[in-house]
Amino acid sequence: METTGQTRVLDEAVYQYSTLTTTDQLERITRVVSSGALSAIAGDQVREFEQHVAGHLGRHGAVATASATAALELLLECLPQRENVERVVIPEVCWISVPTAVLRSGRTPTIAPATNDLTPYWEQIEPLLHERTTAVILAHLRGRPAPDTQRIADELTQRGITLIEDCAQAWGTTHNQQPVGHHGLAAVFSTETHKLVATGEGGVIATDDSHLLHAMRAVGGNTRLALPDTAQGRGNVRMSEITAASALPQLNYLDDLRQALRPLQDALIDRIEDVPITRSILPTSVEQSPDLGADASNGSLVGVWLPTPRHAHRVADQLFRSGIRHWWPGPGDPHLAQNWPSTPTTSIGHIVDPACYLDIQIPVLDESHHPAFLDLITSALRLTEDECETA
């Protein structure tokens, strides 16, 4: 039974991180509205946001868009395309807009199976490469870096295959102590409501390729720039000034947010390690994996693998009843390839069942409430031995 302290902790928990910079956001937004310069052409907020993102990632430049879906579609539209149908390798676990963007670009997705890290390794990608494979999209999922990023990038470079990093869920995530998003030709980030930089909707593409930057800006709606000869036309997927004004204070606060989340994330990892039913925990402790442990994550999530989908479903249900934010990729979840309509399912087979996985969001919470929060999680995870045996 929940105690009064456990109930109160949820009233104090801040899950919507964007609210932590409300004052600075409103100040910027007020300036934008007062100036009347609401579009990127007339204003300076989008330009500043693009510059900050590029600087944060160590990239040459960035293009801000109305959504991450629009960003990926714009990027694929501006990549050179062969006459024959191209193939693009994508991960088994990613948001449904990834295969949709590939299909809309006239390319065919090939699905690389997920591993215990939710992302494929080179061993899962290499058998899927074909003479018509021109790109691989690698997702950094659930606030953690894809563990095999460096090797995948090196192998693809040797083969002349483009790497695109899907960093939608990876604000503040690092790999080898550098922000993710600097290995491939380009990286796509999201500012959707549930991200660490959250504006409701929004996206941004970062790259070092100046010709690609020009093409994306022109095709994406900047009428002051000439269209490339290969462009099929000009659309409008630009981010608004108000959206950029909301994103900038959050981007500037990102390092502080990671530090605010880290103590509770570390404590939760330690607590879950003592629960027998858990099969593995993500991220690992820093001692177990210095380059890919908790310090490489953005601090926002702790994932657990459980014995069966039934166990994961039961725990997810209990977390829901307790009011604790979490994610369980159960039946129908649009992150899973099996639920993507009209998408080819060519792969080398399934390795793990994502329905055995769930993760728990870390709120910003005063340290005095940490024990009560941890007790709520432990209560949800502790199933009886009889239930384990009959599941």
mmCIF file of C-alpha atoms in Angstrom:
data_model
loop_
_atom_site.group_PDB
_atom_site.id
_atom_site.type_symbol
_atom_site.label_atom_id
_atom_site.label_comp_id
_atom_site.label_asym_id
_atom_site.label_seq_id
_atom_site.Cartn_x
_atom_site.Cartn_y
_atom_site.Cartn_z
ATOM 1 C CA MET A 1 0.000 0.000 0.000
ATOM 2 C CA GLU A 2 1.293 3.420 -0.872
ATOM 3 C CA THR A 3 2.208 5.749 1.952
ATOM 4 C CA THR A 4 1.374 9.425 2.093
ATOM 5 C CA GLY A 5 5.019 10.160 1.257
ATOM 6 C CA GLN A 6 4.865 8.011 -1.869
ATOM 7 C CA THR A 7 1.710 9.770 -3.012
ATOM 8 C CA ARG A 8 3.169 13.211 -2.343
ATOM 9 C CA VAL A 9 6.314 12.458 -4.346
ATOM 10 C CA LEU A 10 4.336 12.346 -7.571
ATOM 11 C CA ASP A 11 2.901 15.785 -6.870
ATOM 12 C CA GLU A 12 6.452 17.117 -6.592
ATOM 13 C CA ALA A 13 7.920 15.262 -9.592
ATOM 14 C CA VAL A 14 8.654 17.366 -12.694
ATOM 15 C CA TYR A 15 8.330 15.188 -15.787
ATOM 16 C CA GLN A 16 7.834 17.962 -18.328
ATOM 17 C CA TYR A 17 11.371 19.344 -18.269
ATOM 18 C CA SER A 18 10.465 22.265 -20.521
ATOM 19 C CA THR A 19 8.659 23.889 -17.575
ATOM 20 C CA LEU A 20 12.001 24.417 -15.824
ATOM 21 C CA THR A 21 12.938 27.222 -18.239
ATOM 22 C CA THR A 22 9.513 28.799 -18.593
ATOM 23 C CA THR A 23 10.607 32.314 -17.607
ATOM 24 C CA ASP A 24 13.388 32.488 -20.198
ATOM 25 C CA GLN A 25 11.152 30.969 -22.870
ATOM 26 C CA LEU A 26 8.367 33.481 -22.248
ATOM 27 C CA GLU A 27 10.816 36.365 -22.336
ATOM 28 C CA ARG A 28 12.106 35.320 -25.753
ATOM 29 C CA ILE A 29 8.635 34.524 -27.090
ATOM 30 C CA THR A 30 7.346 37.906 -25.927
ATOM 31 C CA ARG A 31 10.144 39.654 -27.824
ATOM 32 C CA VAL A 32 9.286 37.705 -30.960
ATOM 33 C CA VAL A 33 5.559 38.436 -30.746
ATOM 34 C CA SER A 34 6.189 42.090 -29.948
ATOM 35 C CA SER A 35 8.523 42.472 -32.928
ATOM 36 C CA GLY A 36 6.066 40.888 -35.357
ATOM 37 C CA ALA A 37 8.949 38.936 -36.935
ATOM 38 C CA LEU A 38 7.322 35.512 -36.696
ATOM 39 C CA SER A 39 9.062 33.750 -39.584
ATOM 40 C CA ALA A 40 12.650 32.595 -39.898
ATOM 41 C CA ILE A 41 13.253 34.916 -42.860
ATOM 42 C CA ALA A 42 12.539 38.085 -40.881
ATOM 43 C CA GLY A 43 13.664 36.993 -37.414
ATOM 44 C CA ASP A 44 16.812 35.843 -35.668
ATOM 45 C CA GLN A 45 15.663 33.109 -33.245
ATOM 46 C CA VAL A 46 15.752 30.250 -35.770
ATOM 47 C CA ARG A 47 19.182 31.317 -36.972
ATOM 48 C CA GLU A 48 20.448 31.451 -33.390
ATOM 49 C CA PHE A 49 18.964 28.043 -32.598
ATOM 50 C CA GLU A 50 20.590 26.504 -35.666
ATOM 51 C CA GLN A 51 23.947 28.007 -34.710
ATOM 52 C CA HIS A 52 23.659 26.739 -31.124
ATOM 53 C CA VAL A 53 22.772 23.220 -32.256
ATOM 54 C CA ALA A 54 25.676 23.125 -34.701
ATOM 55 C CA GLY A 55 28.036 24.435 -32.038
ATOM 56 C CA HIS A 56 26.740 21.967 -29.445
ATOM 57 C CA LEU A 57 27.411 19.052 -31.815
ATOM 58 C CA GLY A 58 30.602 20.395 -33.357
ATOM 59 C CA ARG A 59 28.940 20.501 -36.780
ATOM 60 C CA HIS A 60 29.355 23.003 -39.614
ATOM 61 C CA GLY A 61 25.682 23.972 -39.691
ATOM 62 C CA ALA A 62 22.076 23.016 -38.989
ATOM 63 C CA VAL A 63 18.610 23.500 -40.490
ATOM 64 C CA ALA A 64 15.608 23.843 -38.166
ATOM 65 C CA THR A 65 12.262 22.425 -39.320
ATOM 66 C CA ALA A 66 8.631 22.206 -38.264
ATOM 67 C CA SER A 67 9.043 18.601 -37.039
ATOM 68 C CA ALA A 68 11.620 15.816 -36.921
ATOM 69 C CA THR A 69 9.558 13.917 -39.500
ATOM 70 C CA ALA A 70 9.809 16.902 -41.840
ATOM 71 C CA ALA A 71 13.527 17.072 -41.122
ATOM 72 C CA LEU A 72 14.153 13.457 -42.121
ATOM 73 C CA GLU A 73 11.970 13.741 -45.221
ATOM 74 C CA LEU A 74 13.783 16.926 -46.253
ATOM 75 C CA LEU A 75 17.180 15.316 -45.716
ATOM 76 C CA LEU A 76 16.290 12.253 -47.809
ATOM 77 C CA GLU A 77 14.796 14.458 -50.529
ATOM 78 C CA CYS A 78 18.039 16.390 -50.823
ATOM 79 C CA LEU A 79 20.359 13.381 -50.979
ATOM 80 C CA PRO A 80 21.465 12.340 -54.479
ATOM 81 C CA GLN A 81 19.436 9.348 -55.698
ATOM 82 C CA ARG A 82 20.241 6.696 -58.280
ATOM 83 C CA GLU A 83 17.876 5.617 -61.009
ATOM 84 C CA ASN A 84 17.473 2.125 -59.564
ATOM 85 C CA VAL A 85 15.458 1.761 -56.390
ATOM 86 C CA GLU A 86 17.774 2.380 -53.462
ATOM 87 C CA ARG A 87 17.711 0.462 -50.210
ATOM 88 C CA VAL A 88 18.039 2.046 -46.777
ATOM 89 C CA VAL A 89 18.731 -0.043 -43.680
ATOM 90 C CA ILE A 90 16.675 1.119 -40.699
ATOM 91 C CA PRO A 91 16.368 -0.241 -37.140
ATOM 92 C CA GLU A 92 13.574 -2.531 -36.021
ATOM 93 C CA VAL A 93 12.799 -0.142 -33.156
ATOM 94 C CA CYS A 94 12.295 3.499 -34.135
ATOM 95 C CA TRP A 95 9.380 5.857 -34.671
ATOM 96 C CA ILE A 96 7.042 4.986 -37.552
ATOM 97 C CA SER A 97 7.916 8.190 -39.428
ATOM 98 C CA VAL A 98 11.381 6.770 -40.213
ATOM 99 C CA PRO A 99 10.192 4.004 -42.570
ATOM 100 C CA THR A 100 7.502 6.347 -43.878
ATOM 101 C CA ALA A 101 10.104 8.979 -44.796
ATOM 102 C CA VAL A 102 12.217 6.356 -46.559
ATOM 103 C CA LEU A 103 9.225 5.134 -48.577
ATOM 104 C CA ARG A 104 8.146 8.669 -49.493
ATOM 105 C CA SER A 105 11.632 9.366 -50.819
ATOM 106 C CA GLY A 106 11.242 6.505 -53.315
ATOM 107 C CA ARG A 107 13.629 4.219 -51.456
ATOM 108 C CA THR A 108 13.011 0.793 -49.915
ATOM 109 C CA PRO A 109 13.607 0.196 -46.186
ATOM 110 C CA THR A 110 15.352 -2.948 -44.982
ATOM 111 C CA ILE A 111 14.958 -3.658 -41.290
ATOM 112 C CA ALA A 112 17.878 -4.499 -38.984
ATOM 113 C CA PRO A 113 16.783 -6.388 -35.856
ATOM 114 C CA ALA A 114 17.023 -4.946 -32.372
ATOM 115 C CA THR A 115 19.376 -6.308 -29.738
ATOM 116 C CA ASN A 116 19.356 -6.062 -25.937
ATOM 117 C CA ASP A 117 20.363 -2.415 -26.400
ATOM 118 C CA LEU A 118 17.271 -1.882 -28.623
ATOM 119 C CA THR A 119 19.617 -0.920 -31.470
ATOM 120 C CA PRO A 120 21.402 -3.089 -34.061
ATOM 121 C CA TYR A 121 25.141 -3.693 -34.055
ATOM 122 C CA TRP A 122 27.336 -4.033 -37.143
ATOM 123 C CA GLU A 123 26.716 -7.791 -37.029
ATOM 124 C CA GLN A 124 23.013 -7.168 -37.659
ATOM 125 C CA ILE A 125 23.576 -4.509 -40.338
ATOM 126 C CA GLU A 126 26.297 -6.086 -42.493
ATOM 127 C CA PRO A 127 24.229 -9.074 -43.785
ATOM 128 C CA LEU A 128 21.540 -6.650 -44.992
ATOM 129 C CA LEU A 129 23.829 -4.564 -47.174
ATOM 130 C CA HIS A 130 23.140 -4.866 -50.894
ATOM 131 C CA GLU A 131 24.655 -3.339 -54.002
ATOM 132 C CA ARG A 132 21.718 -0.915 -53.997
ATOM 133 C CA THR A 133 22.093 -0.013 -50.302
ATOM 134 C CA THR A 134 22.991 3.664 -50.190
ATOM 135 C CA ALA A 135 22.227 4.629 -46.589
ATOM 136 C CA VAL A 136 21.841 3.308 -43.056
ATOM 137 C CA ILE A 137 19.779 5.078 -40.416
ATOM 138 C CA LEU A 138 21.028 4.395 -36.897
ATOM 139 C CA ALA A 139 18.835 5.438 -33.965
ATOM 140 C CA HIS A 140 20.126 6.494 -30.555
ATOM 141 C CA LEU A 141 17.159 5.325 -28.487
ATOM 142 C CA ARG A 142 15.723 6.143 -25.080
ATOM 143 C CA GLY A 143 18.338 8.727 -24.133
ATOM 144 C CA ARG A 144 21.251 6.322 -24.720
ATOM 145 C CA PRO A 145 23.890 6.134 -27.473
ATOM 146 C CA ALA A 146 23.814 3.239 -29.926
ATOM 147 C CA PRO A 147 26.760 1.190 -28.558
ATOM 148 C CA ASP A 148 28.314 0.199 -31.898
ATOM 149 C CA THR A 149 28.182 3.642 -33.497
ATOM 150 C CA GLN A 150 31.890 4.080 -34.160
ATOM 151 C CA ARG A 151 32.346 0.701 -35.824
ATOM 152 C CA ILE A 152 29.188 1.105 -37.912
ATOM 153 C CA ALA A 153 30.356 4.539 -39.059
ATOM 154 C CA ASP A 154 33.834 3.254 -39.964
ATOM 155 C CA GLU A 155 32.533 0.205 -41.855
ATOM 156 C CA LEU A 156 29.994 2.242 -43.829
ATOM 157 C CA THR A 157 32.608 4.862 -44.742
ATOM 158 C CA GLN A 158 34.806 2.135 -46.227
ATOM 159 C CA ARG A 159 31.860 0.985 -48.361
ATOM 160 C CA GLY A 160 30.755 4.446 -49.465
ATOM 161 C CA ILE A 161 27.384 4.111 -47.707
ATOM 162 C CA THR A 162 25.794 7.147 -46.046
ATOM 163 C CA LEU A 163 25.151 7.045 -42.300
ATOM 164 C CA ILE A 164 22.260 9.097 -40.915
ATOM 165 C CA GLU A 165 21.903 9.359 -37.136
ATOM 166 C CA ASP A 166 18.376 9.451 -35.734
ATOM 167 C CA CYS A 167 18.932 11.479 -32.564
ATOM 168 C CA ALA A 168 15.276 12.314 -31.908
ATOM 169 C CA GLN A 169 15.482 10.848 -28.395
ATOM 170 C CA ALA A 170 19.111 11.731 -27.774
ATOM 171 C CA TRP A 171 19.413 15.358 -26.649
ATOM 172 C CA GLY A 172 22.258 15.408 -24.115
ATOM 173 C CA THR A 173 23.449 11.885 -24.968
ATOM 174 C CA THR A 174 27.151 11.270 -25.584
ATOM 175 C CA HIS A 175 29.333 8.613 -27.207
ATOM 176 C CA ASN A 176 33.029 8.487 -26.333
ATOM 177 C CA GLN A 177 32.440 11.708 -24.377
ATOM 178 C CA GLN A 178 31.173 13.610 -27.429
ATOM 179 C CA PRO A 179 27.531 14.452 -28.219
ATOM 180 C CA VAL A 180 25.887 11.896 -30.472
ATOM 181 C CA GLY A 181 25.148 13.150 -33.954
ATOM 182 C CA HIS A 182 28.662 13.770 -35.282
ATOM 183 C CA HIS A 183 29.488 10.404 -36.870
ATOM 184 C CA GLY A 184 27.266 10.305 -39.954
ATOM 185 C CA LEU A 185 26.657 12.593 -42.895
ATOM 186 C CA ALA A 186 23.796 14.153 -40.939
ATOM 187 C CA ALA A 187 21.906 13.855 -37.670
ATOM 188 C CA VAL A 188 18.227 14.547 -37.041
ATOM 189 C CA PHE A 189 16.935 15.756 -33.656
ATOM 190 C CA SER A 190 13.374 16.289 -32.428
ATOM 191 C CA THR A 191 11.835 18.955 -30.177
ATOM 192 C CA GLU A 192 8.522 17.109 -29.787
ATOM 193 C CA THR A 193 6.736 17.433 -26.428
ATOM 194 C CA HIS A 194 8.427 14.491 -24.691
ATOM 195 C CA LYS A 195 12.030 15.337 -25.592
ATOM 196 C CA LEU A 196 14.607 17.033 -23.361
ATOM 197 C CA VAL A 197 14.278 20.068 -25.627
ATOM 198 C CA ALA A 198 10.514 20.252 -26.073
ATOM 199 C CA THR A 199 8.518 22.764 -28.115
ATOM 200 C CA GLY A 200 5.458 20.665 -28.938
ATOM 201 C CA GLU A 201 6.700 19.961 -32.461
ATOM 202 C CA GLY A 202 9.974 20.737 -34.177
ATOM 203 C CA GLY A 203 13.128 19.235 -35.625
ATOM 204 C CA VAL A 204 16.639 20.091 -36.706
ATOM 205 C CA ILE A 205 19.202 18.547 -39.072
ATOM 206 C CA ALA A 206 22.923 18.990 -38.426
ATOM 207 C CA THR A 207 25.660 18.266 -40.962
ATOM 208 C CA ASP A 208 29.120 19.335 -42.116
ATOM 209 C CA ASP A 209 28.181 19.251 -45.818
ATOM 210 C CA SER A 210 27.747 22.844 -47.006
ATOM 211 C CA HIS A 211 26.112 21.796 -50.287
ATOM 212 C CA LEU A 212 23.574 19.683 -48.410
ATOM 213 C CA LEU A 213 22.859 22.582 -46.032
ATOM 214 C CA HIS A 214 22.200 24.887 -48.982
ATOM 215 C CA ALA A 215 19.938 22.337 -50.661
ATOM 216 C CA MET A 216 17.892 21.697 -47.506
ATOM 217 C CA ARG A 217 17.431 25.397 -46.826
ATOM 218 C CA ALA A 218 16.353 26.084 -50.399
ATOM 219 C CA VAL A 219 14.077 23.047 -50.790
ATOM 220 C CA GLY A 220 12.758 23.536 -47.240
ATOM 221 C CA GLY A 221 11.382 26.991 -47.965
ATOM 222 C CA ASN A 222 14.079 29.663 -48.050
ATOM 223 C CA THR A 223 13.089 31.485 -51.243
ATOM 224 C CA ARG A 224 16.172 33.690 -51.080
ATOM 225 C CA LEU A 225 18.320 30.700 -52.057
ATOM 226 C CA ALA A 226 18.480 29.192 -55.531
ATOM 227 C CA LEU A 227 17.180 25.656 -55.889
ATOM 228 C CA PRO A 228 19.754 22.988 -56.780
ATOM 229 C CA ASP A 229 19.489 21.656 -60.334
ATOM 230 C CA THR A 230 18.397 18.253 -59.027
ATOM 231 C CA ALA A 231 15.582 19.636 -56.832
ATOM 232 C CA GLN A 232 12.027 18.563 -57.659
ATOM 233 C CA GLY A 233 10.559 21.732 -56.211
ATOM 234 C CA ARG A 234 10.376 23.928 -53.144
ATOM 235 C CA GLY A 235 8.239 23.316 -50.081
ATOM 236 C CA ASN A 236 7.975 24.934 -46.672
ATOM 237 C CA VAL A 237 8.976 22.976 -43.582
ATOM 238 C CA ARG A 238 10.743 25.791 -41.745
ATOM 239 C CA MET A 239 10.639 26.152 -37.974
ATOM 240 C CA SER A 240 8.853 29.260 -36.700
ATOM 241 C CA GLU A 241 10.507 31.981 -34.653
ATOM 242 C CA ILE A 242 8.262 31.222 -31.660
ATOM 243 C CA THR A 243 9.279 27.559 -31.703
ATOM 244 C CA ALA A 244 12.969 28.448 -31.833
ATOM 245 C CA ALA A 245 12.503 30.993 -29.041
ATOM 246 C CA SER A 246 11.057 28.215 -26.888
ATOM 247 C CA ALA A 247 13.850 25.771 -27.767
ATOM 248 C CA LEU A 248 16.857 28.007 -27.115
ATOM 249 C CA PRO A 249 16.589 28.336 -23.305
ATOM 250 C CA GLN A 250 16.084 24.581 -23.042
ATOM 251 C CA LEU A 251 19.149 23.873 -25.157
ATOM 252 C CA ASN A 252 21.179 26.243 -23.004
ATOM 253 C CA TYR A 253 19.893 24.446 -19.875
ATOM 254 C CA LEU A 254 20.598 20.951 -21.207
ATOM 255 C CA ASP A 255 23.803 20.277 -19.268
ATOM 256 C CA ASP A 256 22.222 21.475 -16.028
ATOM 257 C CA LEU A 257 19.194 19.259 -16.666
ATOM 258 C CA ARG A 258 21.384 16.189 -17.128
ATOM 259 C CA GLN A 259 23.093 16.935 -13.832
ATOM 260 C CA ALA A 260 19.735 17.385 -12.102
ATOM 261 C CA LEU A 261 18.526 13.988 -13.359
ATOM 262 C CA ARG A 262 21.704 11.990 -12.770
ATOM 263 C CA PRO A 263 21.516 11.348 -8.979
ATOM 264 C CA LEU A 264 18.033 9.806 -9.131
ATOM 265 C CA GLN A 265 18.926 7.834 -12.267
ATOM 266 C CA ASP A 266 22.008 6.395 -10.521
ATOM 267 C CA ALA A 267 19.978 5.568 -7.420
ATOM 268 C CA LEU A 268 17.310 3.816 -9.485
ATOM 269 C CA ILE A 269 19.915 1.725 -11.321
ATOM 270 C CA ASP A 270 21.361 0.654 -7.969
ATOM 271 C CA ARG A 271 17.928 -0.157 -6.570
ATOM 272 C CA ILE A 272 16.808 -2.219 -9.581
ATOM 273 C CA GLU A 273 20.028 -4.228 -9.523
ATOM 274 C CA ASP A 274 18.781 -5.748 -6.256
ATOM 275 C CA VAL A 275 15.451 -6.895 -7.740
ATOM 276 C CA PRO A 276 15.853 -10.560 -8.808
ATOM 277 C CA ILE A 277 13.228 -10.477 -11.563
ATOM 278 C CA THR A 278 15.148 -8.009 -13.731
ATOM 279 C CA ARG A 279 17.269 -9.646 -16.445
ATOM 280 C CA SER A 280 19.326 -6.568 -17.354
ATOM 281 C CA ILE A 281 19.323 -2.819 -16.822
ATOM 282 C CA LEU A 282 19.996 0.036 -19.238
ATOM 283 C CA PRO A 283 22.063 2.102 -18.951
ATOM 284 C CA THR A 284 24.636 0.156 -16.982
ATOM 285 C CA SER A 285 26.557 1.647 -14.101
ATOM 286 C CA VAL A 286 29.599 3.738 -14.965
ATOM 287 C CA GLU A 287 31.868 1.105 -13.385
ATOM 288 C CA GLN A 288 30.557 -1.579 -15.762
ATOM 289 C CA SER A 289 30.819 0.510 -18.929
ATOM 290 C CA PRO A 290 32.679 3.854 -18.683
ATOM 291 C CA ASP A 291 31.941 4.848 -22.300
ATOM 292 C CA LEU A 292 28.323 3.625 -22.507
ATOM 293 C CA GLY A 293 27.143 3.677 -18.909
ATOM 294 C CA ALA A 294 24.881 6.137 -17.142
ATOM 295 C CA ASP A 295 27.223 9.068 -17.796
ATOM 296 C CA ALA A 296 26.778 8.588 -21.556
ATOM 297 C CA SER A 297 22.981 8.731 -21.280
ATOM 298 C CA ASN A 298 21.047 11.962 -20.916
ATOM 299 C CA GLY A 299 19.803 10.885 -17.492
ATOM 300 C CA SER A 300 16.115 10.783 -18.362
ATOM 301 C CA LEU A 301 15.391 7.041 -18.416
ATOM 302 C CA VAL A 302 16.245 3.685 -16.858
ATOM 303 C CA GLY A 303 15.307 0.588 -18.850
ATOM 304 C CA VAL A 304 14.813 -2.977 -17.636
ATOM 305 C CA TRP A 305 14.463 -6.300 -19.422
ATOM 306 C CA LEU A 306 12.018 -8.683 -17.756
ATOM 307 C CA PRO A 307 11.488 -12.443 -18.256
ATOM 308 C CA THR A 308 8.376 -12.292 -20.451
ATOM 309 C CA PRO A 309 6.011 -9.784 -22.070
ATOM 310 C CA ARG A 310 3.496 -10.688 -19.389
ATOM 311 C CA HIS A 311 5.876 -9.546 -16.651
ATOM 312 C CA ALA A 312 6.587 -6.304 -18.484
ATOM 313 C CA HIS A 313 2.868 -5.705 -19.032
ATOM 314 C CA ARG A 314 2.098 -6.251 -15.339
ATOM 315 C CA VAL A 315 4.843 -3.897 -14.216
ATOM 316 C CA ALA A 316 3.794 -1.281 -16.788
ATOM 317 C CA ASP A 317 0.224 -1.522 -15.551
ATOM 318 C CA GLN A 318 1.335 -0.980 -11.953
ATOM 319 C CA LEU A 319 3.484 1.996 -12.936
ATOM 320 C CA PHE A 320 0.516 3.469 -14.795
ATOM 321 C CA ARG A 321 -1.708 3.043 -11.750
ATOM 322 C CA SER A 322 0.934 4.744 -9.604
ATOM 323 C CA GLY A 323 1.200 7.708 -11.980
ATOM 324 C CA ILE A 324 4.834 7.043 -12.919
ATOM 325 C CA ARG A 325 5.781 7.875 -16.490
ATOM 326 C CA HIS A 326 7.168 4.930 -18.413
ATOM 327 C CA TRP A 327 7.256 3.289 -21.834
ATOM 328 C CA TRP A 328 6.333 -0.292 -22.641
ATOM 329 C CA PRO A 329 6.448 -1.279 -26.339
ATOM 330 C CA GLY A 330 3.402 -3.516 -26.195
ATOM 331 C CA PRO A 331 0.964 -4.588 -28.923
ATOM 332 C CA GLY A 332 0.385 -1.953 -31.595
ATOM 333 C CA ASP A 333 3.228 0.349 -30.496
ATOM 334 C CA PRO A 334 4.293 2.459 -33.534
ATOM 335 C CA HIS A 335 7.967 2.190 -32.521
ATOM 336 C CA LEU A 336 8.013 -1.477 -33.623
ATOM 337 C CA ALA A 337 8.523 -2.653 -37.208
ATOM 338 C CA GLN A 338 5.797 -5.283 -36.858
ATOM 339 C CA ASN A 339 3.276 -2.454 -36.546
ATOM 340 C CA TRP A 340 4.354 -0.446 -39.583
ATOM 341 C CA PRO A 341 1.767 -0.826 -42.356
ATOM 342 C CA SER A 342 2.981 -1.426 -45.919
ATOM 343 C CA THR A 343 6.625 -1.595 -44.842
ATOM 344 C CA PRO A 344 8.830 -4.417 -46.165
ATOM 345 C CA THR A 345 9.980 -6.644 -43.314
ATOM 346 C CA THR A 346 13.188 -8.007 -44.857
ATOM 347 C CA SER A 347 15.581 -8.711 -41.997
ATOM 348 C CA ILE A 348 17.859 -11.382 -40.601
ATOM 349 C CA GLY A 349 15.278 -12.395 -38.017
ATOM 350 C CA HIS A 350 14.313 -11.329 -34.519
ATOM 351 C CA ILE A 351 16.865 -11.412 -31.728
ATOM 352 C CA VAL A 352 14.866 -10.051 -28.799
ATOM 353 C CA ASP A 353 11.208 -9.458 -28.006
ATOM 354 C CA PRO A 354 10.866 -5.714 -27.276
ATOM 355 C CA ALA A 355 7.666 -6.462 -25.339
ATOM 356 C CA CYS A 356 9.918 -7.811 -22.539
ATOM 357 C CA TYR A 357 11.394 -4.320 -22.124
ATOM 358 C CA LEU A 358 10.141 -1.211 -20.381
ATOM 359 C CA ASP A 359 11.744 1.970 -19.178
ATOM 360 C CA ILE A 360 10.985 4.437 -16.422
ATOM 361 C CA GLN A 361 11.282 8.194 -16.813
ATOM 362 C CA ILE A 362 13.383 10.063 -14.274
ATOM 363 C CA PRO A 363 11.674 13.203 -12.960
ATOM 364 C CA VAL A 364 13.401 16.252 -11.595
ATOM 365 C CA LEU A 365 12.722 15.696 -7.910
ATOM 366 C CA ASP A 366 14.060 17.020 -4.633
ATOM 367 C CA GLU A 367 16.493 14.562 -3.078
ATOM 368 C CA SER A 368 14.323 14.250 0.027
ATOM 369 C CA HIS A 369 11.682 12.505 -2.132
ATOM 370 C CA HIS A 370 14.051 10.070 -3.806
ATOM 371 C CA PRO A 371 13.499 7.175 -1.344
ATOM 372 C CA ALA A 372 9.714 7.295 -1.774
ATOM 373 C CA PHE A 373 10.058 7.356 -5.576
ATOM 374 C CA LEU A 374 12.443 4.392 -5.506
ATOM 375 C CA ASP A 375 10.054 2.469 -3.263
ATOM 376 C CA LEU A 376 7.258 2.953 -5.788
ATOM 377 C CA ILE A 377 9.406 1.475 -8.549
ATOM 378 C CA THR A 378 10.551 -1.423 -6.403
ATOM 379 C CA SER A 379 6.956 -2.244 -5.475
ATOM 380 C CA ALA A 380 5.976 -2.390 -9.132
ATOM 381 C CA LEU A 381 8.889 -4.674 -10.013
ATOM 382 C CA ARG A 382 8.578 -7.171 -7.185
ATOM 383 C CA LEU A 383 6.502 -10.040 -8.537
ATOM 384 C CA THR A 384 6.214 -13.257 -6.501
ATOM 385 C CA GLU A 385 8.215 -16.341 -7.423
ATOM 386 C CA ASP A 386 4.957 -18.173 -8.208
ATOM 387 C CA GLU A 387 4.036 -15.500 -10.760
ATOM 388 C CA CYS A 388 7.488 -15.839 -12.337
ATOM 389 C CA GLU A 389 7.093 -19.564 -12.700
ATOM 390 C CA THR A 390 3.586 -19.456 -14.159
ATOM 391 C CA ALA A 391 4.090 -16.448 -16.476
#
